[in-house]
Amino acid sequence: MLDSRTQTGNAMAKTVIGIMGPGETATAADCDRARELGRLIALKGWVLLTGGRPYGVMNAALEGAKHVGGLTVGILPSGDFEDASNAVDIPVLTGMGEARNVVNVLSSRVVIVCGMGAGTASEAALAIKTGRSVIFVGVEPTSTAFFSTLGKPIYDAQNPEDAIRLVESIVGEI
Amino acid sequence: MLDSRTQTGNAMAKTVIGIMGPGETATAADCDRARELGRLIALKGWVLLTGGRPYGVMNAALEGAKHVGGLTVGILPSGDFEDASNAVDIPVLTGMGEARNVVNVLSSRVVIVCGMGAGTASEAALAIKTGRSVIFVGVEPTSTAFFSTLGKPIYDAQNPEDAIRLVESIVGEI
Amino acid sequence: MLDSRTQTGNAMAKTVIGIMGPGETATAADCDRARELGRLIALKGWVLLTGGRPYGVMNAALEGAKHVGGLTVGILPSGDFEDASNAVDIPVLTGMGEARNVVNVLSSRVVIVCGMGAGTASEAALAIKTGRSVIFVGVEPTSTAFFSTLGKPIYDAQNPEDAIRLVESIVGEI
Amino acid sequence: MLDSRTQTGNAMAKTVIGIMGPGETATAADCDRARELGRLIALKGWVLLTGGRPYGVMNAALEGAKHVGGLTVGILPSGDFEDASNAVDIPVLTGMGEARNVVNVLSSRVVIVCGMGAGTASEAALAIKTGRSVIFVGVEPTSTAFFSTLGKPIYDAQNPEDAIRLVESIVGEI
């Protein structure tokens, strides 16, 4: 596993990569991509961050990372440890409902958007607003066309491997 | 001025209508529509809620409402009274940055989206996620096409008058 | 009714005074003081802000203010309009649980603490932390002794009338 | 290092223990206790959580844990990675100012209060309010006397070793 320390700012902090996507409404293809993204993030030695709930993209990504021994963080909307996916190592309980979406994106060096829904759209928009780099994977052209109008460049990846190469180049420049 | 009480739930609460839109990056047309929307909301006897900062759509809407004697609420990202627009009657200071976007939409019976930007996009998405009715006014087809894919019906108004008619029909049903 | 505009900063904003105290666990004496405080705040032309729930000090203060035609704001922990006291004019829904306690104190020019409990203690501490003036009314010496150790002066009022005189002198200096 | 998994609920989650205390105003004795607490928490195999800033109790506890190879989480009030202590492994950026105090306590299985100040008082009160177990170490009798009136039992430890024994017995029962 590669070293997970970044070279600037807090020299000790691990590199945390976020995966955002739909929960209960995720498609099978969304979950397959999320699982592979989680696996690849863990293999790079990065920490995986998701919304932490045991559904859809969040859960698949967490499972993918744990399957290869990665470290996982879940930022939960509730204040109850029981609401976290079993694949979360460190549950961060906010008790703040949807306001936790801001924490998800601020805490991620890079935000990967995998699939789409109303909550995911809020996270992609907040990531752009707060200056985080955003990579879309497997997202419909209607969605990427919209997010590309919000004043910041976005990245559109063909597949998980392509997304991880983009993360590497972005993290290398931070 | 009409009565501002709704008929169900908290029988005493005033009807609060939110206008969301870009701040510093708003266009002149966005601001013209926002000012007219604020004016019409105040004339209906509804309370106007915005993000409260002295810029763009927020500020124009607040000024439109105050010009005809309306009551205005601003939900500020900062914790400082000085950061509110002069047209805010009741500044609600959150000190929570972008997390206050959730408060904006939850506190609005109906959310009117006037113009577009990253922060506004997060508010539109959060409104859809939390079940608030959303009316778009003067928003590009690329944007409304995207938001119409998020699983809930949205309203696309031609102009401020049209938007207010939609608000009336929605509020009448709450 | 006196003018509710302050003289500095946002020249238009109304003066918002917060009353914090226990909900379901409030004593009858707490509620009596809260009702009188709400009444006096409304008579001064100030806006009353509380946690907005239909219990204890929050509810009594709101009722006291409404009884004499005051304007009331409730900052709710939930995201549901139905959870507000009937005496709230403007429900601000945060959906953030206890994190809304920060909004309560930041949005109040002066925080009046009426009674004590765990939630109220967090609000008194947050008010001191964020530089808001805090007036205690009818609070046990064990509590005021503690809060007076936190590095900022606090005010200990004998009764509601005394508290309102303190608010007036503080608001006059803002 | 002992196993950091708890036996119930999310069977995989690591046991996260929070240390709360003053930042810039911490005393040397506060910091000495915090460093020892952080060290002992790491040696137990638990994850240490603090407010994450490079000052006072937060920083000393984090350094104590890192010195023996522990894993550390910092919940930051800002949205900037640069604001985290160098001893934070996983910075959780909230951008929510003091509202992050709620996240600190909700995310901790047990909250250890080490030293006192206005921010720390809000965390102790929020911990009691949200049902987290709270252990005070090296806190003045005026403070523990106050917190013991808030309706829930609190623990008063003589020293760091005593506090860790209490954490062990509490975690064993969760």
Short mmCIF file of C-alpha atoms in Angstrom, two decimals, chain B:
data_model
loop_
_atom_site.label_atom_id
_atom_site.label_comp_id
_atom_site.label_asym_id
_atom_site.label_seq_id
_atom_site.Cartn_x
_atom_site.Cartn_y
_atom_site.Cartn_z
CA MET B 1 -52.31 43.09 2.65
CA LEU B 2 -53.77 39.59 2.73
CA ASP B 3 -53.65 37.39 5.76
CA SER B 4 -50.37 35.53 6.04
CA ARG B 5 -51.55 32.58 8.11
CA THR B 6 -51.76 29.13 6.63
CA GLN B 7 -54.74 26.92 7.27
CA THR B 8 -53.11 23.74 8.57
CA GLY B 9 -50.36 22.62 10.92
CA ASN B 10 -49.17 25.54 13.00
CA ALA B 11 -52.26 27.68 12.47
CA MET B 12 -50.44 30.82 13.53
CA ALA B 13 -47.28 30.64 11.45
CA LYS B 14 -46.86 33.13 8.66
CA THR B 15 -46.33 31.79 5.16
CA VAL B 16 -42.63 32.07 4.38
CA ILE B 17 -41.57 31.97 0.71
CA GLY B 18 -37.89 31.59 -0.19
CA ILE B 19 -36.05 33.10 -3.14
CA MET B 20 -32.71 31.49 -3.95
CA GLY B 21 -30.26 32.76 -6.54
CA PRO B 22 -26.69 33.82 -7.18
CA GLY B 23 -25.00 36.55 -5.16
CA GLU B 24 -22.06 38.40 -6.69
CA THR B 25 -22.45 36.58 -10.02
CA ALA B 26 -26.14 37.36 -10.59
CA THR B 27 -27.06 38.96 -13.91
CA ALA B 28 -29.07 42.17 -14.21
CA ALA B 29 -31.99 40.12 -15.49
CA ASP B 30 -31.77 37.79 -12.44
CA CYS B 31 -31.90 40.81 -10.14
CA ASP B 32 -34.81 42.42 -11.99
CA ARG B 33 -36.83 39.23 -11.65
CA ALA B 34 -35.82 38.85 -7.99
CA ARG B 35 -36.87 42.41 -7.16
CA GLU B 36 -40.27 41.87 -8.77
CA LEU B 37 -40.68 38.50 -7.03
CA GLY B 38 -39.86 40.09 -3.66
CA ARG B 39 -42.36 42.85 -4.31
CA LEU B 40 -45.15 40.44 -5.24
CA ILE B 41 -44.45 38.17 -2.27
CA ALA B 42 -44.71 41.12 0.12
CA LEU B 43 -47.94 42.33 -1.53
CA LYS B 44 -49.45 38.88 -0.94
CA GLY B 45 -48.69 39.26 2.77
CA TRP B 46 -46.15 36.45 2.76
CA VAL B 47 -42.78 36.69 4.52
CA LEU B 48 -39.76 36.71 2.20
CA LEU B 49 -36.76 34.54 3.08
CA THR B 50 -33.38 34.69 1.33
CA GLY B 51 -29.73 33.96 2.07
CA GLY B 52 -29.55 37.49 3.47
CA ARG B 53 -26.27 38.71 1.97
CA PRO B 54 -26.11 42.19 0.36
CA TYR B 55 -25.50 40.88 -3.16
CA GLY B 56 -27.33 39.78 -6.28
CA VAL B 57 -30.63 37.95 -6.16
CA MET B 58 -30.79 37.86 -2.34
CA ASN B 59 -30.40 41.59 -2.03
CA ALA B 60 -32.67 42.55 -4.95
CA ALA B 61 -35.50 40.35 -3.67
CA LEU B 62 -35.20 41.79 -0.16
CA GLU B 63 -35.24 45.36 -1.52
CA GLY B 64 -38.28 44.58 -3.64
CA ALA B 65 -40.14 43.33 -0.59
CA LYS B 66 -39.12 46.19 1.69
CA HIS B 67 -40.10 48.79 -0.93
CA VAL B 68 -43.75 47.80 -0.40
CA GLY B 69 -43.49 47.27 3.35
CA GLY B 70 -42.94 43.51 3.45
CA LEU B 71 -41.32 41.50 6.23
CA THR B 72 -37.97 39.91 5.38
CA VAL B 73 -35.81 37.15 6.87
CA GLY B 74 -32.17 36.54 5.92
CA ILE B 75 -30.40 33.28 6.78
CA LEU B 76 -26.74 34.28 6.90
CA PRO B 77 -23.72 31.99 6.48
CA SER B 78 -21.69 34.06 8.95
CA GLY B 79 -22.15 34.82 12.63
CA ASP B 80 -21.90 38.59 12.22
CA PHE B 81 -24.88 40.97 12.09
CA GLU B 82 -22.81 43.31 9.89
CA ASP B 83 -22.88 40.82 7.01
CA ALA B 84 -26.64 41.11 6.44
CA SER B 85 -28.21 43.17 3.68
CA ASN B 86 -29.78 46.41 4.93
CA ALA B 87 -33.08 45.09 3.61
CA VAL B 88 -33.15 42.20 6.10
CA ASP B 89 -35.58 42.72 8.99
CA ILE B 90 -34.71 39.53 10.85
CA PRO B 91 -31.15 38.28 10.39
CA VAL B 92 -30.75 34.63 11.35
CA LEU B 93 -27.05 34.08 11.89
CA THR B 94 -25.90 30.51 11.48
CA GLY B 95 -22.09 30.74 11.44
CA MET B 96 -22.29 27.55 9.36
CA GLY B 97 -21.18 28.67 5.92
CA GLU B 98 -22.79 26.70 3.12
CA ALA B 99 -24.56 24.40 5.57
CA ARG B 100 -27.05 27.23 5.99
CA ASN B 101 -28.39 26.40 2.52
CA VAL B 102 -30.32 23.55 4.14
CA VAL B 103 -31.96 26.01 6.55
CA ASN B 104 -32.94 28.26 3.64
CA VAL B 105 -34.92 25.56 1.90
CA LEU B 106 -36.38 23.80 4.94
CA SER B 107 -37.75 27.11 6.28
CA SER B 108 -39.49 27.98 2.99
CA ARG B 109 -42.99 26.67 2.22
CA VAL B 110 -42.08 27.09 -1.45
CA VAL B 111 -38.61 27.69 -2.91
CA ILE B 112 -38.32 29.99 -5.92
CA VAL B 113 -35.07 29.57 -7.85
CA CYS B 114 -34.15 32.75 -9.71
CA GLY B 115 -30.92 32.43 -11.69
CA MET B 116 -28.27 29.74 -11.25
CA GLY B 117 -24.86 29.14 -9.73
CA ALA B 118 -23.15 26.47 -7.61
CA GLY B 119 -24.71 27.61 -4.31
CA THR B 120 -28.13 28.00 -5.90
CA ALA B 121 -27.84 24.55 -7.46
CA SER B 122 -27.18 23.07 -4.02
CA GLU B 123 -30.29 24.79 -2.68
CA ALA B 124 -32.48 23.57 -5.55
CA ALA B 125 -31.20 20.02 -5.04
CA LEU B 126 -31.67 20.18 -1.25
CA ALA B 127 -35.21 21.52 -1.74
CA ILE B 128 -36.05 18.56 -3.95
CA LYS B 129 -34.35 16.16 -1.52
CA THR B 130 -36.28 17.50 1.50
CA GLY B 131 -39.64 17.59 -0.28
CA ARG B 132 -40.07 21.33 -0.74
CA SER B 133 -41.86 22.55 -3.88
CA VAL B 134 -39.44 24.26 -6.26
CA ILE B 135 -40.32 26.86 -8.90
CA PHE B 136 -37.69 27.91 -11.43
CA VAL B 137 -37.93 31.40 -12.96
CA GLY B 138 -35.68 32.59 -15.76
CA VAL B 139 -33.44 29.55 -15.51
CA GLU B 140 -31.69 28.10 -18.60
CA PRO B 141 -33.18 24.93 -20.14
CA THR B 142 -29.93 23.04 -19.39
CA SER B 143 -30.61 23.59 -15.69
CA THR B 144 -34.30 22.79 -15.62
CA ALA B 145 -33.65 19.72 -17.77
CA PHE B 146 -31.21 18.50 -15.14
CA PHE B 147 -33.37 19.19 -12.10
CA SER B 148 -36.37 17.51 -13.73
CA THR B 149 -34.39 14.23 -13.65
CA LEU B 150 -34.11 14.15 -9.84
CA GLY B 151 -37.29 12.23 -9.18
CA LYS B 152 -39.74 14.96 -8.16
CA PRO B 153 -41.85 17.26 -10.31
CA ILE B 154 -40.52 20.81 -10.61
CA TYR B 155 -42.25 23.96 -11.80
CA ASP B 156 -40.88 26.13 -14.61
CA ALA B 157 -42.38 29.63 -14.55
CA GLN B 158 -42.29 32.06 -17.46
CA ASN B 159 -41.97 35.18 -15.33
CA PRO B 160 -42.45 36.47 -11.75
CA GLU B 161 -46.24 36.81 -12.10
CA ASP B 162 -46.48 33.24 -13.31
CA ALA B 163 -44.30 32.09 -10.38
CA ILE B 164 -46.49 33.84 -7.85
CA ARG B 165 -49.62 32.19 -9.30
CA LEU B 166 -47.87 28.84 -8.84
CA VAL B 167 -46.94 29.69 -5.24
CA GLU B 168 -50.56 30.59 -4.53
CA SER B 169 -51.85 27.28 -5.81
CA ILE B 170 -49.21 25.33 -3.86
CA VAL B 171 -49.72 27.24 -0.60
CA GLY B 172 -53.47 26.77 -0.94
CA GLU B 173 -52.95 23.02 -0.85
CA ILE B 174 -50.49 22.80 2.06
#
